[in-house]
Short mmCIF file of N, CA and C in Angstrom, two decimals:
data_model
loop_
_atom_site.label_atom_id
_atom_site.label_comp_id
_atom_site.label_asym_id
_atom_site.label_seq_id
_atom_site.Cartn_x
_atom_site.Cartn_y
_atom_site.Cartn_z
N MET A 1 67.22 163.07 359.92
CA MET A 1 66.27 161.99 359.83
C MET A 1 64.85 162.50 359.93
N MET A 2 64.71 163.46 360.78
CA MET A 2 63.39 164.01 361.00
C MET A 2 62.90 164.73 359.73
N ARG A 3 63.84 165.39 359.06
CA ARG A 3 63.47 166.10 357.83
C ARG A 3 62.97 165.13 356.77
N ALA A 4 63.62 164.01 356.63
CA ALA A 4 63.21 163.02 355.64
C ALA A 4 61.82 162.50 355.94
N LEU A 5 61.53 162.32 357.22
CA LEU A 5 60.21 161.82 357.61
C LEU A 5 59.13 162.87 357.31
N ILE A 6 59.43 164.13 357.57
CA ILE A 6 58.46 165.20 357.30
C ILE A 6 58.26 165.34 355.78
N ALA A 7 59.35 165.28 355.02
CA ALA A 7 59.25 165.40 353.57
C ALA A 7 58.44 164.24 352.99
N GLY A 8 58.64 163.02 353.49
CA GLY A 8 57.87 161.87 353.01
C GLY A 8 56.40 162.01 353.32
N GLY A 9 56.07 162.51 354.54
CA GLY A 9 54.68 162.72 354.91
C GLY A 9 54.02 163.78 354.04
N LEU A 10 54.75 164.86 353.79
CA LEU A 10 54.22 165.91 352.94
C LEU A 10 53.97 165.40 351.51
N PHE A 11 54.88 164.58 351.01
CA PHE A 11 54.72 164.00 349.68
C PHE A 11 53.48 163.11 349.60
N ALA A 12 53.23 162.31 350.64
CA ALA A 12 52.06 161.43 350.68
C ALA A 12 50.77 162.25 350.70
N VAL A 13 50.76 163.35 351.44
CA VAL A 13 49.57 164.20 351.51
C VAL A 13 49.29 164.84 350.14
N LEU A 14 50.35 165.28 349.45
CA LEU A 14 50.18 165.89 348.13
C LEU A 14 49.63 164.88 347.12
N LEU A 15 50.14 163.65 347.15
CA LEU A 15 49.63 162.63 346.24
C LEU A 15 48.18 162.29 346.53
N ALA A 16 47.82 162.26 347.77
CA ALA A 16 46.43 161.96 348.13
C ALA A 16 45.51 163.07 347.64
N GLY A 17 46.02 164.31 347.61
CA GLY A 17 45.21 165.43 347.14
C GLY A 17 44.96 165.38 345.64
N CYS A 18 45.80 164.68 344.90
CA CYS A 18 45.64 164.60 343.45
C CYS A 18 44.55 163.62 343.05
N SER A 19 44.19 162.71 343.91
CA SER A 19 43.13 161.77 343.53
C SER A 19 41.79 162.47 343.73
N ASP A 20 41.05 162.59 342.66
CA ASP A 20 39.78 163.30 342.68
C ASP A 20 38.67 162.29 342.49
N PRO A 21 37.68 162.26 343.38
CA PRO A 21 36.58 161.31 343.21
C PRO A 21 35.75 161.61 341.96
N HIS A 22 35.80 162.83 341.46
CA HIS A 22 35.03 163.19 340.27
C HIS A 22 35.63 162.60 338.99
N LEU A 23 36.94 162.27 339.03
CA LEU A 23 37.57 161.68 337.86
C LEU A 23 36.98 160.31 337.56
N THR A 24 36.63 159.58 338.58
CA THR A 24 36.02 158.28 338.37
C THR A 24 34.67 158.45 337.68
N ALA A 25 33.91 159.44 338.09
CA ALA A 25 32.61 159.70 337.48
C ALA A 25 32.78 160.13 336.02
N LEU A 26 33.82 160.92 335.75
CA LEU A 26 34.07 161.36 334.39
C LEU A 26 34.43 160.17 333.51
N ASN A 27 35.27 159.28 334.02
CA ASN A 27 35.64 158.09 333.24
C ASN A 27 34.42 157.22 332.94
N GLN A 28 33.50 157.09 333.89
CA GLN A 28 32.29 156.30 333.66
C GLN A 28 31.41 156.95 332.60
N THR A 29 31.28 158.27 332.61
CA THR A 29 30.48 158.99 331.62
C THR A 29 31.07 158.81 330.23
N LEU A 30 32.39 158.90 330.11
CA LEU A 30 33.04 158.72 328.81
C LEU A 30 32.84 157.30 328.28
N GLU A 31 32.95 156.31 329.16
CA GLU A 31 32.75 154.91 328.74
C GLU A 31 31.33 154.69 328.23
N SER A 32 30.33 155.25 328.92
CA SER A 32 28.95 155.06 328.47
C SER A 32 28.71 155.76 327.14
N THR A 33 29.32 156.93 326.94
CA THR A 33 29.17 157.65 325.68
C THR A 33 29.79 156.85 324.54
N ARG A 34 30.95 156.26 324.79
CA ARG A 34 31.61 155.46 323.75
C ARG A 34 30.78 154.23 323.39
N GLU A 35 30.15 153.62 324.37
CA GLU A 35 29.34 152.43 324.09
C GLU A 35 28.08 152.77 323.31
N GLN A 36 27.52 153.96 323.55
CA GLN A 36 26.29 154.34 322.88
C GLN A 36 26.52 154.84 321.45
N ALA A 37 27.73 155.25 321.16
CA ALA A 37 28.02 155.79 319.83
C ALA A 37 27.87 154.70 318.78
N ASP A 38 27.15 155.02 317.72
CA ASP A 38 26.98 154.07 316.63
C ASP A 38 28.17 154.19 315.68
N GLU A 39 28.38 153.15 314.96
CA GLU A 39 29.40 153.19 313.91
C GLU A 39 28.91 154.14 312.83
N PRO A 40 29.77 155.04 312.35
CA PRO A 40 29.31 155.95 311.29
C PRO A 40 29.04 155.18 310.00
N ASP A 41 28.00 155.62 309.31
CA ASP A 41 27.68 154.99 308.03
C ASP A 41 28.80 155.30 307.05
N ALA A 42 29.00 154.40 306.13
CA ALA A 42 30.00 154.62 305.09
C ALA A 42 29.58 155.83 304.27
N LEU A 43 30.53 156.66 303.91
CA LEU A 43 30.21 157.85 303.12
C LEU A 43 29.81 157.43 301.72
N ASN A 44 28.71 157.95 301.29
CA ASN A 44 28.25 157.70 299.93
C ASN A 44 28.70 158.86 299.06
N ILE A 45 29.75 158.62 298.30
CA ILE A 45 30.28 159.65 297.41
C ILE A 45 29.63 159.45 296.05
N PRO A 46 29.00 160.51 295.53
CA PRO A 46 28.34 160.34 294.23
C PRO A 46 29.37 160.12 293.12
N GLU A 47 28.95 159.42 292.10
CA GLU A 47 29.81 159.14 290.94
C GLU A 47 30.01 160.44 290.15
N LEU A 48 31.25 160.75 289.81
CA LEU A 48 31.54 161.96 289.04
C LEU A 48 31.22 161.73 287.57
N PRO A 49 30.70 162.76 286.91
CA PRO A 49 30.44 162.61 285.47
C PRO A 49 31.77 162.52 284.71
N ALA A 50 31.72 161.91 283.55
CA ALA A 50 32.92 161.76 282.72
C ALA A 50 33.39 163.14 282.25
N TYR A 51 34.70 163.34 282.20
CA TYR A 51 35.28 164.61 281.79
C TYR A 51 35.18 164.76 280.28
N ARG A 52 34.66 165.90 279.87
CA ARG A 52 34.59 166.22 278.44
C ARG A 52 35.35 167.52 278.22
N PRO A 53 36.49 167.49 277.52
CA PRO A 53 37.23 168.73 277.30
C PRO A 53 36.47 169.66 276.37
N VAL A 54 36.61 170.95 276.65
CA VAL A 54 35.94 171.96 275.85
C VAL A 54 37.02 172.74 275.10
N GLY A 55 36.86 172.85 273.81
CA GLY A 55 37.84 173.57 272.99
C GLY A 55 37.66 175.08 273.10
N TYR A 56 38.75 175.81 272.93
CA TYR A 56 38.71 177.27 272.93
C TYR A 56 38.90 177.73 271.49
N HIS A 57 37.87 178.33 270.94
CA HIS A 57 37.87 178.70 269.53
C HIS A 57 37.95 180.21 269.31
N TYR A 58 38.37 180.95 270.32
CA TYR A 58 38.35 182.41 270.22
C TYR A 58 39.75 183.01 270.27
N GLY A 59 40.75 182.24 269.89
CA GLY A 59 42.13 182.72 269.92
C GLY A 59 42.38 183.90 269.01
N ALA A 60 41.64 184.00 267.92
CA ALA A 60 41.83 185.11 266.98
C ALA A 60 41.01 186.34 267.38
N GLU A 61 40.17 186.22 268.40
CA GLU A 61 39.32 187.34 268.82
C GLU A 61 40.08 188.27 269.75
N ARG A 62 39.42 189.32 270.21
CA ARG A 62 40.00 190.29 271.12
C ARG A 62 40.37 189.62 272.44
N SER A 63 41.54 189.95 272.97
CA SER A 63 41.98 189.40 274.24
C SER A 63 41.17 190.04 275.37
N PRO A 64 40.60 189.26 276.27
CA PRO A 64 39.85 189.85 277.38
C PRO A 64 40.76 190.47 278.43
N PHE A 65 42.07 190.30 278.31
CA PHE A 65 43.00 190.79 279.32
C PHE A 65 43.66 192.11 278.93
N LEU A 66 43.34 192.65 277.76
CA LEU A 66 43.91 193.92 277.32
C LEU A 66 42.85 195.01 277.37
N ALA A 67 43.29 196.22 277.70
CA ALA A 67 42.38 197.37 277.70
C ALA A 67 42.00 197.69 276.26
N ALA A 68 40.91 198.40 276.08
CA ALA A 68 40.41 198.70 274.74
C ALA A 68 41.43 199.46 273.90
N ALA A 69 42.17 200.41 274.51
CA ALA A 69 43.18 201.17 273.76
C ALA A 69 44.30 200.26 273.28
N ALA A 70 44.71 199.33 274.13
CA ALA A 70 45.77 198.40 273.74
C ALA A 70 45.30 197.47 272.63
N VAL A 71 44.02 197.09 272.67
CA VAL A 71 43.47 196.23 271.62
C VAL A 71 43.45 196.96 270.29
N ALA A 72 43.04 198.23 270.30
CA ALA A 72 42.99 199.01 269.06
C ALA A 72 44.39 199.17 268.48
N GLN A 73 45.37 199.43 269.34
CA GLN A 73 46.74 199.57 268.86
C GLN A 73 47.29 198.24 268.37
N ALA A 74 46.97 197.15 269.06
CA ALA A 74 47.44 195.84 268.64
C ALA A 74 46.86 195.47 267.28
N GLN A 75 45.60 195.84 267.05
CA GLN A 75 45.00 195.53 265.75
C GLN A 75 45.62 196.37 264.65
N SER A 76 46.00 197.61 264.98
CA SER A 76 46.61 198.45 263.95
C SER A 76 48.04 198.04 263.66
N THR A 77 48.69 197.34 264.61
CA THR A 77 50.06 196.89 264.39
C THR A 77 50.13 195.38 264.22
N ALA A 78 49.04 194.78 263.82
CA ALA A 78 49.02 193.33 263.61
C ALA A 78 49.92 192.98 262.42
N PRO A 79 50.31 191.70 262.29
CA PRO A 79 51.14 191.33 261.16
C PRO A 79 50.50 191.76 259.85
N GLY A 80 51.28 192.36 259.00
CA GLY A 80 50.76 192.86 257.74
C GLY A 80 50.39 194.33 257.83
N ALA A 81 50.18 194.83 259.06
CA ALA A 81 49.87 196.24 259.23
C ALA A 81 51.17 197.04 259.15
N SER A 82 51.03 198.32 259.02
CA SER A 82 52.21 199.18 258.90
C SER A 82 53.00 199.19 260.20
N ARG A 83 54.30 199.00 260.12
CA ARG A 83 55.16 199.06 261.30
C ARG A 83 55.96 200.36 261.26
N THR A 84 55.23 201.45 261.21
CA THR A 84 55.88 202.75 261.19
C THR A 84 55.65 203.43 262.51
N GLY A 85 56.39 204.44 262.77
CA GLY A 85 56.25 205.19 264.00
C GLY A 85 57.53 205.97 264.26
N LYS A 86 57.50 206.74 265.32
CA LYS A 86 58.64 207.59 265.65
C LYS A 86 59.89 206.75 265.94
N LEU A 87 59.73 205.58 266.54
CA LEU A 87 60.87 204.74 266.90
C LEU A 87 61.17 203.65 265.88
N ALA A 88 60.42 203.60 264.80
CA ALA A 88 60.64 202.54 263.79
C ALA A 88 62.02 202.69 263.16
N PRO A 89 62.73 201.58 262.96
CA PRO A 89 64.05 201.66 262.35
C PRO A 89 63.95 201.95 260.85
N ASP A 90 65.04 202.42 260.29
CA ASP A 90 65.11 202.71 258.86
C ASP A 90 65.32 201.39 258.13
N THR A 91 64.28 200.90 257.45
CA THR A 91 64.39 199.62 256.75
C THR A 91 65.11 199.74 255.41
N SER A 92 65.29 200.97 254.92
CA SER A 92 65.98 201.13 253.64
C SER A 92 67.50 201.17 253.82
N ARG A 93 67.96 201.26 255.06
CA ARG A 93 69.39 201.31 255.35
C ARG A 93 70.03 199.95 255.08
N VAL A 94 71.25 199.95 254.54
CA VAL A 94 71.98 198.70 254.29
C VAL A 94 72.46 198.16 255.64
N LYS A 95 72.18 196.89 255.89
CA LYS A 95 72.55 196.29 257.17
C LYS A 95 74.06 196.12 257.28
N GLU A 96 74.55 196.31 258.50
CA GLU A 96 75.98 196.16 258.77
C GLU A 96 76.27 194.71 259.15
N PRO A 97 77.52 194.27 259.06
CA PRO A 97 77.86 192.86 259.29
C PRO A 97 77.45 192.32 260.66
N LEU A 98 77.53 193.12 261.71
CA LEU A 98 77.22 192.63 263.06
C LEU A 98 75.72 192.53 263.32
N GLU A 99 74.88 192.96 262.38
CA GLU A 99 73.44 192.85 262.56
C GLU A 99 72.93 191.45 262.23
N ARG A 100 73.81 190.58 261.75
CA ARG A 100 73.42 189.19 261.49
C ARG A 100 73.30 188.39 262.78
N PHE A 101 73.90 188.88 263.86
CA PHE A 101 73.99 188.13 265.11
C PHE A 101 73.14 188.78 266.19
N ALA A 102 72.63 187.95 267.10
CA ALA A 102 71.95 188.48 268.27
C ALA A 102 73.00 189.14 269.16
N LEU A 103 72.61 190.14 269.90
CA LEU A 103 73.55 190.87 270.75
C LEU A 103 74.21 189.94 271.77
N GLN A 104 73.48 188.91 272.22
CA GLN A 104 74.02 187.98 273.21
C GLN A 104 75.14 187.12 272.63
N GLN A 105 75.20 187.00 271.31
CA GLN A 105 76.23 186.19 270.67
C GLN A 105 77.53 186.97 270.49
N LEU A 106 77.47 188.28 270.60
CA LEU A 106 78.64 189.11 270.37
C LEU A 106 79.38 189.35 271.69
N GLN A 107 80.70 189.53 271.58
CA GLN A 107 81.51 189.71 272.79
C GLN A 107 82.46 190.89 272.59
N LEU A 108 82.50 191.77 273.57
CA LEU A 108 83.43 192.89 273.55
C LEU A 108 84.79 192.35 273.99
N VAL A 109 85.80 192.48 273.12
CA VAL A 109 87.13 191.95 273.46
C VAL A 109 88.16 193.05 273.67
N GLY A 110 87.80 194.30 273.41
CA GLY A 110 88.74 195.38 273.65
C GLY A 110 88.22 196.71 273.19
N THR A 111 88.85 197.78 273.67
CA THR A 111 88.52 199.13 273.23
C THR A 111 89.82 199.89 272.97
N LEU A 112 89.76 200.85 272.08
CA LEU A 112 90.90 201.71 271.77
C LEU A 112 90.44 203.15 271.86
N SER A 113 91.29 204.02 272.39
CA SER A 113 90.97 205.45 272.46
C SER A 113 92.06 206.22 271.74
N MET A 114 91.63 207.07 270.83
CA MET A 114 92.56 207.94 270.11
C MET A 114 92.05 209.36 270.26
N GLY A 115 92.52 210.02 271.30
CA GLY A 115 92.00 211.35 271.62
C GLY A 115 90.58 211.21 272.16
N LYS A 116 89.64 211.90 271.53
CA LYS A 116 88.24 211.80 271.96
C LYS A 116 87.49 210.72 271.20
N ARG A 117 88.17 210.08 270.29
CA ARG A 117 87.53 209.05 269.46
C ARG A 117 87.76 207.68 270.09
N HIS A 118 86.66 206.93 270.29
CA HIS A 118 86.72 205.60 270.89
C HIS A 118 86.29 204.56 269.87
N VAL A 119 86.99 203.44 269.87
CA VAL A 119 86.70 202.34 268.97
C VAL A 119 86.61 201.08 269.82
N ALA A 120 85.67 200.19 269.49
CA ALA A 120 85.52 198.92 270.21
C ALA A 120 85.82 197.76 269.28
N LEU A 121 86.34 196.70 269.86
CA LEU A 121 86.63 195.47 269.11
C LEU A 121 85.61 194.42 269.54
N ILE A 122 84.80 193.98 268.60
CA ILE A 122 83.71 193.03 268.87
C ILE A 122 84.03 191.71 268.19
N GLN A 123 83.92 190.62 268.96
CA GLN A 123 84.16 189.28 268.41
C GLN A 123 82.83 188.61 268.10
N THR A 124 82.72 188.04 266.90
CA THR A 124 81.51 187.35 266.46
C THR A 124 81.56 185.89 266.91
N PRO A 125 80.45 185.16 266.78
CA PRO A 125 80.47 183.73 267.10
C PRO A 125 81.42 182.95 266.19
N GLU A 126 81.75 183.53 265.05
CA GLU A 126 82.66 182.87 264.11
C GLU A 126 84.12 183.24 264.40
N HIS A 127 84.37 183.88 265.56
CA HIS A 127 85.70 184.28 266.04
C HIS A 127 86.36 185.33 265.16
N GLU A 128 85.58 186.11 264.46
CA GLU A 128 86.07 187.22 263.67
C GLU A 128 85.97 188.47 264.54
N VAL A 129 86.99 189.33 264.53
CA VAL A 129 86.98 190.56 265.32
C VAL A 129 86.68 191.73 264.39
N VAL A 130 85.66 192.52 264.76
CA VAL A 130 85.20 193.64 263.94
C VAL A 130 85.36 194.93 264.74
N THR A 131 85.86 195.97 264.10
CA THR A 131 86.02 197.28 264.73
C THR A 131 84.74 198.09 264.53
N VAL A 132 84.22 198.68 265.63
CA VAL A 132 83.01 199.49 265.56
C VAL A 132 83.23 200.81 266.29
N ARG A 133 82.41 201.80 265.94
CA ARG A 133 82.46 203.10 266.63
C ARG A 133 81.03 203.55 266.89
N GLU A 134 80.90 204.64 267.61
CA GLU A 134 79.56 205.16 267.93
C GLU A 134 78.80 205.43 266.64
N GLY A 135 77.53 205.03 266.62
CA GLY A 135 76.69 205.22 265.44
C GLY A 135 76.57 203.97 264.59
N ASN A 136 77.51 203.02 264.76
CA ASN A 136 77.40 201.75 264.02
C ASN A 136 76.23 200.94 264.58
N HIS A 137 75.77 199.99 263.77
CA HIS A 137 74.65 199.13 264.18
C HIS A 137 75.17 197.72 264.45
N MET A 138 74.54 197.06 265.43
CA MET A 138 74.89 195.68 265.74
C MET A 138 73.73 195.01 266.46
N GLY A 139 73.65 193.69 266.35
CA GLY A 139 72.57 192.94 266.98
C GLY A 139 71.37 192.82 266.06
N SER A 140 70.59 191.79 266.28
CA SER A 140 69.45 191.51 265.41
C SER A 140 68.22 192.36 265.74
N ASN A 141 68.27 193.16 266.82
CA ASN A 141 67.13 193.99 267.20
C ASN A 141 67.36 195.46 266.87
N HIS A 142 67.93 195.74 265.71
CA HIS A 142 68.14 197.11 265.23
C HIS A 142 68.92 197.94 266.23
N GLY A 143 69.97 197.34 266.83
CA GLY A 143 70.78 198.04 267.83
C GLY A 143 71.71 199.07 267.21
N ARG A 144 71.84 200.19 267.89
CA ARG A 144 72.75 201.26 267.46
C ARG A 144 73.67 201.59 268.62
N ILE A 145 74.96 201.66 268.36
CA ILE A 145 75.94 201.95 269.41
C ILE A 145 75.82 203.42 269.78
N THR A 146 75.54 203.67 271.07
CA THR A 146 75.35 205.05 271.53
C THR A 146 76.55 205.58 272.30
N ARG A 147 77.35 204.67 272.88
CA ARG A 147 78.49 205.13 273.67
C ARG A 147 79.52 204.01 273.79
N ILE A 148 80.79 204.39 273.73
CA ILE A 148 81.88 203.44 273.94
C ILE A 148 82.77 203.99 275.05
N THR A 149 82.95 203.19 276.11
CA THR A 149 83.87 203.55 277.19
C THR A 149 85.00 202.53 277.20
N SER A 150 85.92 202.68 278.14
CA SER A 150 87.05 201.75 278.19
C SER A 150 86.62 200.35 278.61
N GLN A 151 85.43 200.20 279.23
CA GLN A 151 84.99 198.90 279.73
C GLN A 151 83.71 198.37 279.10
N ALA A 152 82.99 199.21 278.33
CA ALA A 152 81.68 198.76 277.84
C ALA A 152 81.28 199.50 276.56
N VAL A 153 80.34 198.88 275.87
CA VAL A 153 79.71 199.47 274.69
C VAL A 153 78.21 199.54 274.98
N SER A 154 77.63 200.73 274.94
CA SER A 154 76.19 200.90 275.17
C SER A 154 75.46 200.84 273.83
N VAL A 155 74.37 200.08 273.82
CA VAL A 155 73.61 199.87 272.58
C VAL A 155 72.14 200.19 272.86
N SER A 156 71.52 200.92 271.95
CA SER A 156 70.09 201.21 272.04
C SER A 156 69.39 200.36 270.98
N GLU A 157 68.58 199.40 271.45
CA GLU A 157 67.87 198.49 270.53
C GLU A 157 66.44 198.96 270.35
N ARG A 158 65.84 198.54 269.25
CA ARG A 158 64.43 198.83 268.98
C ARG A 158 63.70 197.51 268.82
N ILE A 159 62.72 197.30 269.69
CA ILE A 159 61.97 196.06 269.75
C ILE A 159 60.53 196.34 269.34
N PHE A 160 59.96 195.47 268.52
CA PHE A 160 58.56 195.63 268.11
C PHE A 160 57.70 194.61 268.83
N THR A 161 56.63 195.08 269.48
CA THR A 161 55.64 194.19 270.09
C THR A 161 54.27 194.57 269.54
N ARG A 162 53.40 193.60 269.46
CA ARG A 162 52.06 193.86 268.92
C ARG A 162 51.26 194.78 269.84
N GLN A 163 51.49 194.69 271.15
CA GLN A 163 50.71 195.50 272.08
C GLN A 163 51.19 196.94 272.14
N GLU A 164 52.51 197.16 272.05
CA GLU A 164 53.04 198.50 272.28
C GLU A 164 53.74 199.11 271.07
N GLY A 165 53.88 198.38 269.99
CA GLY A 165 54.58 198.91 268.82
C GLY A 165 56.08 198.93 269.05
N TRP A 166 56.75 199.92 268.47
CA TRP A 166 58.21 200.02 268.61
C TRP A 166 58.57 200.60 269.96
N GLN A 167 59.50 199.94 270.64
CA GLN A 167 59.98 200.38 271.95
C GLN A 167 61.51 200.40 271.94
N LYS A 168 62.09 201.31 272.71
CA LYS A 168 63.54 201.37 272.86
C LYS A 168 63.95 200.53 274.06
N ARG A 169 65.06 199.83 273.92
CA ARG A 169 65.60 199.05 275.04
C ARG A 169 67.11 199.26 275.06
N GLU A 170 67.62 199.60 276.22
CA GLU A 170 69.05 199.83 276.37
C GLU A 170 69.74 198.52 276.75
N ALA A 171 70.89 198.29 276.15
CA ALA A 171 71.68 197.09 276.44
C ALA A 171 73.15 197.50 276.45
N ALA A 172 73.99 196.59 276.91
CA ALA A 172 75.42 196.89 276.94
C ALA A 172 76.22 195.61 276.78
N LEU A 173 77.36 195.76 276.14
CA LEU A 173 78.36 194.69 276.09
C LEU A 173 79.52 195.17 276.96
N GLU A 174 79.94 194.33 277.89
CA GLU A 174 81.02 194.71 278.79
C GLU A 174 82.20 193.78 278.61
N LEU A 175 83.38 194.30 278.91
CA LEU A 175 84.57 193.45 278.88
C LEU A 175 84.44 192.41 279.97
N SER A 176 84.65 191.16 279.63
CA SER A 176 84.57 190.12 280.65
C SER A 176 85.87 190.11 281.45
N PRO A 177 85.82 189.70 282.73
CA PRO A 177 87.02 189.72 283.57
C PRO A 177 88.15 188.83 283.05
N ASP A 178 87.81 187.79 282.28
CA ASP A 178 88.85 186.89 281.80
C ASP A 178 89.44 187.33 280.46
N THR A 179 89.04 188.51 279.96
CA THR A 179 89.63 189.02 278.72
C THR A 179 91.03 189.54 279.03
N PRO A 180 92.05 189.04 278.35
CA PRO A 180 93.41 189.51 278.64
C PRO A 180 93.58 190.97 278.21
N THR A 181 94.28 191.73 279.04
CA THR A 181 94.56 193.12 278.70
C THR A 181 96.03 193.26 278.35
N ARG A 182 96.33 194.17 277.43
CA ARG A 182 97.73 194.36 277.00
C ARG A 182 98.12 195.79 277.17
#
């Protein structure tokens, strides 16, 4: 019982210590400041001028985002300019049947090995299966078959860009997991 009485007395002393006479003065100062504050004037936002679109008439001029060397090369390889170079494809060559299709449209459906000679079976979008070997061409980007393995056909394509001219790009057709094996 005595402990409860001492604890209650201690609690009362602590609460009395929390009341600060300066807090009353602070509250009075804040109230007077709030009363003296004027209402802010409404913001005067100036009227915006009407939007007038400006046309860009320099599309045929030099690109400001290309270096001078790239601009000179782009102008030399512009449409109508000569598309020759070390990587340029042979345009006099007779096109092979699989060059009518983009590489993404073709599907590898099988491979055959006869000693060191490898042959791949390629299915066209028209569901025709064509036999190819290393050195044959396929795809619309002047692709040439460089390697045939049991699971894939590697193709080296030649892409023409105005900025860089003819570039080589490696691609591959792989057997899909759902292709039945026999």
